[in-house]
Amino acid sequence: MSLLLSVIVIGAVLLISEHGWRKHWLDNEAGRKFVHITVGTFVAFWPFFLSWNDIRWMSIAFLVVVGLSDYFKLFNAIHSVQRPTYGEAFFAITVGLLTTITHSKGVYAAALLQMSLADGFAAIFGMRFGRDNKYHLLGHNKSVVGTATFIVTSIGILVGYSLWSAAGLAWPLIGFGALGAAVLENVAPFGLDNIAVPLFIGLLLGHL
């Protein structure tokens, strides 16, 4: 039942985003980030009500849906970005890949939230307030506001994990995690940050 409800929720988000894209109130990057934040945040908490094997199968299903959507142009909202990227496919892979490096529900959630929330809010605030503070790094167009938003959100996620798990993460480690994730988000090409950032956080927290 939980698996079926998960499929229904994600399907509903994709249909809403596609409707918004066609009505022009969720177009271009806004449409992608709506899906990115809502689906990513939902998936981050899957271990609390799905088995690890269920999550792995859902990861494969995600990858198939992304491939079919891209080929048949089924969900334009998630493919409307103008730069070359395979972020959606990499995110689908990461959903399953994380289950091979941790069986901690908290670590899994914290790792995926780095992309759904930190990266998602960074893009939104960067688009809105980053026009006058842009910088270029390895061919990437970034903004100071966007990167700062990523770091602040990342810190918030790690603090939340520390409190929830009673891990008692030291502030230097929280700072290292947030800054390391931000660097990877800045330099990873073609959407590879959707793999690099969660795996970095997952490995960091999983080996404490």
PDB file of C-alpha atoms in Angstrom:
ATOM      1  CA  MET A   1       0.000   0.000   0.000  1.00  0.00           C
ATOM      2  CA  SER A   2       2.825   2.405   0.883  1.00  0.00           C
ATOM      3  CA  LEU A   3       4.506   1.658  -2.426  1.00  0.00           C
ATOM      4  CA  LEU A   4       1.303   2.302  -4.348  1.00  0.00           C
ATOM      5  CA  LEU A   5       0.682   5.572  -2.501  1.00  0.00           C
ATOM      6  CA  SER A   6       4.247   6.672  -3.264  1.00  0.00           C
ATOM      7  CA  VAL A   7       3.690   6.086  -6.979  1.00  0.00           C
ATOM      8  CA  ILE A   8       0.401   8.004  -6.855  1.00  0.00           C
ATOM      9  CA  VAL A   9       1.966  10.987  -5.063  1.00  0.00           C
ATOM     10  CA  ILE A  10       4.850  11.263  -7.528  1.00  0.00           C
ATOM     11  CA  GLY A  11       2.504  10.841 -10.481  1.00  0.00           C
ATOM     12  CA  ALA A  12       0.305  13.629  -9.121  1.00  0.00           C
ATOM     13  CA  VAL A  13       3.300  15.961  -8.750  1.00  0.00           C
ATOM     14  CA  LEU A  14       4.418  15.260 -12.328  1.00  0.00           C
ATOM     15  CA  LEU A  15       0.911  15.876 -13.695  1.00  0.00           C
ATOM     16  CA  ILE A  16       0.557  19.123 -11.716  1.00  0.00           C
ATOM     17  CA  SER A  17       3.947  20.344 -12.906  1.00  0.00           C
ATOM     18  CA  GLU A  18       3.103  19.489 -16.512  1.00  0.00           C
ATOM     19  CA  HIS A  19      -0.218  21.327 -16.229  1.00  0.00           C
ATOM     20  CA  GLY A  20       1.613  24.315 -14.769  1.00  0.00           C
ATOM     21  CA  TRP A  21       4.172  24.212 -17.578  1.00  0.00           C
ATOM     22  CA  ARG A  22       1.444  24.236 -20.218  1.00  0.00           C
ATOM     23  CA  LYS A  23      -0.364  27.091 -18.446  1.00  0.00           C
ATOM     24  CA  HIS A  24       2.939  29.024 -18.182  1.00  0.00           C
ATOM     25  CA  TRP A  25       2.882  29.421 -14.399  1.00  0.00           C
ATOM     26  CA  LEU A  26       5.519  26.729 -13.941  1.00  0.00           C
ATOM     27  CA  ASP A  27       7.768  27.196 -16.939  1.00  0.00           C
ATOM     28  CA  ASN A  28      11.467  26.716 -17.575  1.00  0.00           C
ATOM     29  CA  GLU A  29      13.606  26.350 -14.411  1.00  0.00           C
ATOM     30  CA  ALA A  30      10.658  27.038 -12.103  1.00  0.00           C
ATOM     31  CA  GLY A  31       8.880  23.902 -13.295  1.00  0.00           C
ATOM     32  CA  ARG A  32      11.966  21.751 -12.830  1.00  0.00           C
ATOM     33  CA  LYS A  33      12.588  23.054  -9.335  1.00  0.00           C
ATOM     34  CA  PHE A  34       8.959  22.514  -8.317  1.00  0.00           C
ATOM     35  CA  VAL A  35       9.394  18.823  -9.203  1.00  0.00           C
ATOM     36  CA  HIS A  36      12.926  18.786  -7.802  1.00  0.00           C
ATOM     37  CA  ILE A  37      11.900  20.072  -4.372  1.00  0.00           C
ATOM     38  CA  THR A  38       8.582  18.274  -3.930  1.00  0.00           C
ATOM     39  CA  VAL A  39       9.570  14.865  -5.294  1.00  0.00           C
ATOM     40  CA  GLY A  40      13.074  14.985  -3.796  1.00  0.00           C
ATOM     41  CA  THR A  41      11.814  15.866  -0.328  1.00  0.00           C
ATOM     42  CA  PHE A  42       9.168  13.151  -0.479  1.00  0.00           C
ATOM     43  CA  VAL A  43      11.707  10.556  -1.624  1.00  0.00           C
ATOM     44  CA  ALA A  44      14.124  11.562   1.147  1.00  0.00           C
ATOM     45  CA  PHE A  45      11.690  10.151   3.714  1.00  0.00           C
ATOM     46  CA  TRP A  46      10.927   6.902   1.852  1.00  0.00           C
ATOM     47  CA  PRO A  47      13.007   4.762   4.247  1.00  0.00           C
ATOM     48  CA  PHE A  48      10.555   5.600   7.017  1.00  0.00           C
ATOM     49  CA  PHE A  49       7.740   3.723   5.272  1.00  0.00           C
ATOM     50  CA  LEU A  50       9.297   1.728   2.396  1.00  0.00           C
ATOM     51  CA  SER A  51      11.795  -1.123   2.492  1.00  0.00           C
ATOM     52  CA  TRP A  52      15.275  -0.667   1.068  1.00  0.00           C
ATOM     53  CA  ASN A  53      14.453  -3.108  -1.742  1.00  0.00           C
ATOM     54  CA  ASP A  54      11.291  -1.140  -2.562  1.00  0.00           C
ATOM     55  CA  ILE A  55      13.408   2.012  -2.845  1.00  0.00           C
ATOM     56  CA  ARG A  56      15.833   0.277  -5.200  1.00  0.00           C
ATOM     57  CA  TRP A  57      13.000  -0.855  -7.462  1.00  0.00           C
ATOM     58  CA  MET A  58      11.528   2.650  -7.395  1.00  0.00           C
ATOM     59  CA  SER A  59      14.930   4.023  -8.389  1.00  0.00           C
ATOM     60  CA  ILE A  60      14.910   1.796 -11.480  1.00  0.00           C
ATOM     61  CA  ALA A  61      11.325   2.818 -12.246  1.00  0.00           C
ATOM     62  CA  PHE A  62      12.329   6.481 -11.880  1.00  0.00           C
ATOM     63  CA  LEU A  63      15.133   6.021 -14.387  1.00  0.00           C
ATOM     64  CA  VAL A  64      12.796   4.343 -16.895  1.00  0.00           C
ATOM     65  CA  VAL A  65      10.182   7.104 -16.521  1.00  0.00           C
ATOM     66  CA  VAL A  66      12.810   9.826 -16.961  1.00  0.00           C
ATOM     67  CA  GLY A  67      14.130   8.122 -20.103  1.00  0.00           C
ATOM     68  CA  LEU A  68      10.670   7.656 -21.599  1.00  0.00           C
ATOM     69  CA  SER A  69       9.672  11.190 -20.677  1.00  0.00           C
ATOM     70  CA  ASP A  70      12.750  12.621 -22.352  1.00  0.00           C
ATOM     71  CA  TYR A  71      12.283  10.497 -25.489  1.00  0.00           C
ATOM     72  CA  PHE A  72       8.552  11.028 -25.905  1.00  0.00           C
ATOM     73  CA  LYS A  73       8.455  14.541 -24.348  1.00  0.00           C
ATOM     74  CA  LEU A  74       5.855  13.421 -21.822  1.00  0.00           C
ATOM     75  CA  PHE A  75       6.748  15.760 -18.959  1.00  0.00           C
ATOM     76  CA  ASN A  76       8.161  18.927 -20.482  1.00  0.00           C
ATOM     77  CA  ALA A  77       8.415  20.715 -17.129  1.00  0.00           C
ATOM     78  CA  ILE A  78      11.304  18.513 -15.969  1.00  0.00           C
ATOM     79  CA  HIS A  79      13.181  18.750 -19.291  1.00  0.00           C
ATOM     80  CA  SER A  80      12.754  22.466 -20.012  1.00  0.00           C
ATOM     81  CA  VAL A  81      16.192  23.588 -18.831  1.00  0.00           C
ATOM     82  CA  GLN A  82      18.198  25.182 -21.603  1.00  0.00           C
ATOM     83  CA  ARG A  83      21.652  23.869 -20.640  1.00  0.00           C
ATOM     84  CA  PRO A  84      22.914  20.303 -21.230  1.00  0.00           C
ATOM     85  CA  THR A  85      22.056  18.250 -18.132  1.00  0.00           C
ATOM     86  CA  TYR A  86      21.231  14.720 -17.108  1.00  0.00           C
ATOM     87  CA  GLY A  87      20.287  15.723 -13.586  1.00  0.00           C
ATOM     88  CA  GLU A  88      16.950  13.911 -13.522  1.00  0.00           C
ATOM     89  CA  ALA A  89      18.546  10.613 -14.552  1.00  0.00           C
ATOM     90  CA  PHE A  90      21.391  11.056 -12.066  1.00  0.00           C
ATOM     91  CA  PHE A  91      18.905  11.788  -9.296  1.00  0.00           C
ATOM     92  CA  ALA A  92      16.989   8.595 -10.133  1.00  0.00           C
ATOM     93  CA  ILE A  93      20.245   6.622  -9.907  1.00  0.00           C
ATOM     94  CA  THR A  94      21.143   8.255  -6.596  1.00  0.00           C
ATOM     95  CA  VAL A  95      17.820   7.238  -5.029  1.00  0.00           C
ATOM     96  CA  GLY A  96      18.891   3.606  -5.316  1.00  0.00           C
ATOM     97  CA  LEU A  97      22.640   4.094  -5.002  1.00  0.00           C
ATOM     98  CA  LEU A  98      22.334   5.644  -1.551  1.00  0.00           C
ATOM     99  CA  THR A  99      20.766   2.439  -0.253  1.00  0.00           C
ATOM    100  CA  THR A 100      24.050   0.641  -0.938  1.00  0.00           C
ATOM    101  CA  ILE A 101      26.135   2.947   1.265  1.00  0.00           C
ATOM    102  CA  THR A 102      23.774   3.432   4.222  1.00  0.00           C
ATOM    103  CA  HIS A 103      20.874   1.726   5.930  1.00  0.00           C
ATOM    104  CA  SER A 104      20.365   4.673   8.257  1.00  0.00           C
ATOM    105  CA  LYS A 105      17.058   6.388   7.594  1.00  0.00           C
ATOM    106  CA  GLY A 106      18.395   9.683   8.913  1.00  0.00           C
ATOM    107  CA  VAL A 107      21.555   9.610   6.809  1.00  0.00           C
ATOM    108  CA  TYR A 108      19.545   8.766   3.695  1.00  0.00           C
ATOM    109  CA  ALA A 109      17.128  11.643   4.338  1.00  0.00           C
ATOM    110  CA  ALA A 110      19.879  14.160   5.093  1.00  0.00           C
ATOM    111  CA  ALA A 111      21.803  13.186   1.955  1.00  0.00           C
ATOM    112  CA  LEU A 112      18.842  13.517  -0.434  1.00  0.00           C
ATOM    113  CA  LEU A 113      17.564  16.708   1.206  1.00  0.00           C
ATOM    114  CA  GLN A 114      20.867  18.324   0.260  1.00  0.00           C
ATOM    115  CA  MET A 115      19.703  18.175  -3.343  1.00  0.00           C
ATOM    116  CA  SER A 116      15.948  18.604  -2.991  1.00  0.00           C
ATOM    117  CA  LEU A 117      16.074  21.539  -0.555  1.00  0.00           C
ATOM    118  CA  ALA A 118      19.583  23.035  -0.605  1.00  0.00           C
ATOM    119  CA  ASP A 119      20.009  22.860  -4.371  1.00  0.00           C
ATOM    120  CA  GLY A 120      16.358  23.667  -5.041  1.00  0.00           C
ATOM    121  CA  PHE A 121      16.248  26.773  -2.854  1.00  0.00           C
ATOM    122  CA  ALA A 122      19.667  27.858  -4.160  1.00  0.00           C
ATOM    123  CA  ALA A 123      18.304  27.855  -7.715  1.00  0.00           C
ATOM    124  CA  ILE A 124      15.124  29.721  -6.747  1.00  0.00           C
ATOM    125  CA  PHE A 125      16.867  32.442  -4.736  1.00  0.00           C
ATOM    126  CA  GLY A 126      19.689  32.636  -7.273  1.00  0.00           C
ATOM    127  CA  MET A 127      17.203  33.262 -10.101  1.00  0.00           C
ATOM    128  CA  ARG A 128      15.321  35.835  -8.057  1.00  0.00           C
ATOM    129  CA  PHE A 129      18.158  37.734  -6.355  1.00  0.00           C
ATOM    130  CA  GLY A 130      21.337  36.630  -8.102  1.00  0.00           C
ATOM    131  CA  ARG A 131      21.300  38.637 -11.312  1.00  0.00           C
ATOM    132  CA  ASP A 132      23.735  41.255  -9.996  1.00  0.00           C
ATOM    133  CA  ASN A 133      26.134  38.911  -8.189  1.00  0.00           C
ATOM    134  CA  LYS A 134      26.820  36.199 -10.750  1.00  0.00           C
ATOM    135  CA  TYR A 135      30.141  34.445 -11.122  1.00  0.00           C
ATOM    136  CA  HIS A 136      31.492  31.849 -13.537  1.00  0.00           C
ATOM    137  CA  LEU A 137      33.256  28.682 -12.435  1.00  0.00           C
ATOM    138  CA  LEU A 138      34.418  25.979 -14.851  1.00  0.00           C
ATOM    139  CA  GLY A 139      31.879  27.162 -17.400  1.00  0.00           C
ATOM    140  CA  HIS A 140      29.015  27.232 -14.864  1.00  0.00           C
ATOM    141  CA  ASN A 141      26.903  30.310 -14.266  1.00  0.00           C
ATOM    142  CA  LYS A 142      26.402  30.696 -10.513  1.00  0.00           C
ATOM    143  CA  SER A 143      25.475  33.469  -8.100  1.00  0.00           C
ATOM    144  CA  VAL A 144      26.708  34.451  -4.659  1.00  0.00           C
ATOM    145  CA  VAL A 145      23.120  34.496  -3.395  1.00  0.00           C
ATOM    146  CA  GLY A 146      22.431  31.024  -4.748  1.00  0.00           C
ATOM    147  CA  THR A 147      25.594  29.518  -3.273  1.00  0.00           C
ATOM    148  CA  ALA A 148      25.009  31.238   0.079  1.00  0.00           C
ATOM    149  CA  THR A 149      21.451  29.867   0.108  1.00  0.00           C
ATOM    150  CA  PHE A 150      22.792  26.386  -0.582  1.00  0.00           C
ATOM    151  CA  ILE A 151      25.275  26.604   2.296  1.00  0.00           C
ATOM    152  CA  VAL A 152      22.749  27.967   4.801  1.00  0.00           C
ATOM    153  CA  THR A 153      20.145  25.336   3.858  1.00  0.00           C
ATOM    154  CA  SER A 154      22.771  22.585   3.958  1.00  0.00           C
ATOM    155  CA  ILE A 155      23.816  23.669   7.452  1.00  0.00           C
ATOM    156  CA  GLY A 156      20.172  23.611   8.534  1.00  0.00           C
ATOM    157  CA  ILE A 157      19.745  20.054   7.230  1.00  0.00           C
ATOM    158  CA  LEU A 158      22.896  18.837   8.979  1.00  0.00           C
ATOM    159  CA  VAL A 159      21.899  20.509  12.250  1.00  0.00           C
ATOM    160  CA  GLY A 160      18.470  18.897  11.945  1.00  0.00           C
ATOM    161  CA  TYR A 161      20.081  15.497  11.376  1.00  0.00           C
ATOM    162  CA  SER A 162      22.385  16.032  14.347  1.00  0.00           C
ATOM    163  CA  LEU A 163      19.462  16.826  16.654  1.00  0.00           C
ATOM    164  CA  TRP A 164      17.215  14.030  15.342  1.00  0.00           C
ATOM    165  CA  SER A 165      19.854  11.321  15.518  1.00  0.00           C
ATOM    166  CA  ALA A 166      21.544  12.562  18.696  1.00  0.00           C
ATOM    167  CA  ALA A 167      24.789  12.312  16.719  1.00  0.00           C
ATOM    168  CA  GLY A 168      26.009  15.573  18.172  1.00  0.00           C
ATOM    169  CA  LEU A 169      27.830  16.731  15.046  1.00  0.00           C
ATOM    170  CA  ALA A 170      30.554  19.257  15.836  1.00  0.00           C
ATOM    171  CA  TRP A 171      30.250  22.632  14.149  1.00  0.00           C
ATOM    172  CA  PRO A 172      33.521  22.200  12.208  1.00  0.00           C
ATOM    173  CA  LEU A 173      32.124  18.966  10.721  1.00  0.00           C
ATOM    174  CA  ILE A 174      28.812  20.646   9.865  1.00  0.00           C
ATOM    175  CA  GLY A 175      30.707  23.478   8.202  1.00  0.00           C
ATOM    176  CA  PHE A 176      32.925  21.038   6.303  1.00  0.00           C
ATOM    177  CA  GLY A 177      29.901  19.103   5.092  1.00  0.00           C
ATOM    178  CA  ALA A 178      28.012  22.191   3.939  1.00  0.00           C
ATOM    179  CA  LEU A 179      31.016  23.792   2.229  1.00  0.00           C
ATOM    180  CA  GLY A 180      32.082  20.506   0.616  1.00  0.00           C
ATOM    181  CA  ALA A 181      28.575  19.966  -0.743  1.00  0.00           C
ATOM    182  CA  ALA A 182      28.491  23.536  -2.061  1.00  0.00           C
ATOM    183  CA  VAL A 183      31.825  23.069  -3.859  1.00  0.00           C
ATOM    184  CA  LEU A 184      30.583  19.872  -5.498  1.00  0.00           C
ATOM    185  CA  GLU A 185      27.347  21.582  -6.512  1.00  0.00           C
ATOM    186  CA  ASN A 186      29.398  24.354  -8.131  1.00  0.00           C
ATOM    187  CA  VAL A 187      31.849  22.235 -10.104  1.00  0.00           C
ATOM    188  CA  ALA A 188      29.968  19.044 -11.082  1.00  0.00           C
ATOM    189  CA  PRO A 189      29.009  19.215 -14.784  1.00  0.00           C
ATOM    190  CA  PHE A 190      25.848  18.066 -16.588  1.00  0.00           C
ATOM    191  CA  GLY A 191      23.816  17.516 -13.416  1.00  0.00           C
ATOM    192  CA  LEU A 192      26.376  15.200 -11.791  1.00  0.00           C
ATOM    193  CA  ASP A 193      25.909  17.155  -8.572  1.00  0.00           C
ATOM    194  CA  ASN A 194      22.713  15.120  -8.146  1.00  0.00           C
ATOM    195  CA  ILE A 195      24.974  12.136  -7.520  1.00  0.00           C
ATOM    196  CA  ALA A 196      28.082  13.789  -6.068  1.00  0.00           C
ATOM    197  CA  VAL A 197      26.419  15.849  -3.333  1.00  0.00           C
ATOM    198  CA  PRO A 198      24.165  13.144  -1.812  1.00  0.00           C
ATOM    199  CA  LEU A 199      26.951  10.536  -1.928  1.00  0.00           C
ATOM    200  CA  PHE A 200      29.379  12.953  -0.276  1.00  0.00           C
ATOM    201  CA  ILE A 201      26.975  13.670   2.569  1.00  0.00           C
ATOM    202  CA  GLY A 202      25.912  10.024   2.823  1.00  0.00           C
ATOM    203  CA  LEU A 203      29.521   8.831   3.107  1.00  0.00           C
ATOM    204  CA  LEU A 204      30.444  11.639   5.513  1.00  0.00           C
ATOM    205  CA  LEU A 205      27.582  10.946   7.925  1.00  0.00           C
ATOM    206  CA  GLY A 206      27.676   7.187   7.453  1.00  0.00           C
ATOM    207  CA  HIS A 207      31.263   6.892   8.661  1.00  0.00           C
ATOM    208  CA  LEU A 208      30.907   8.862  11.873  1.00  0.00           C
TER     209      LEU A 208
END
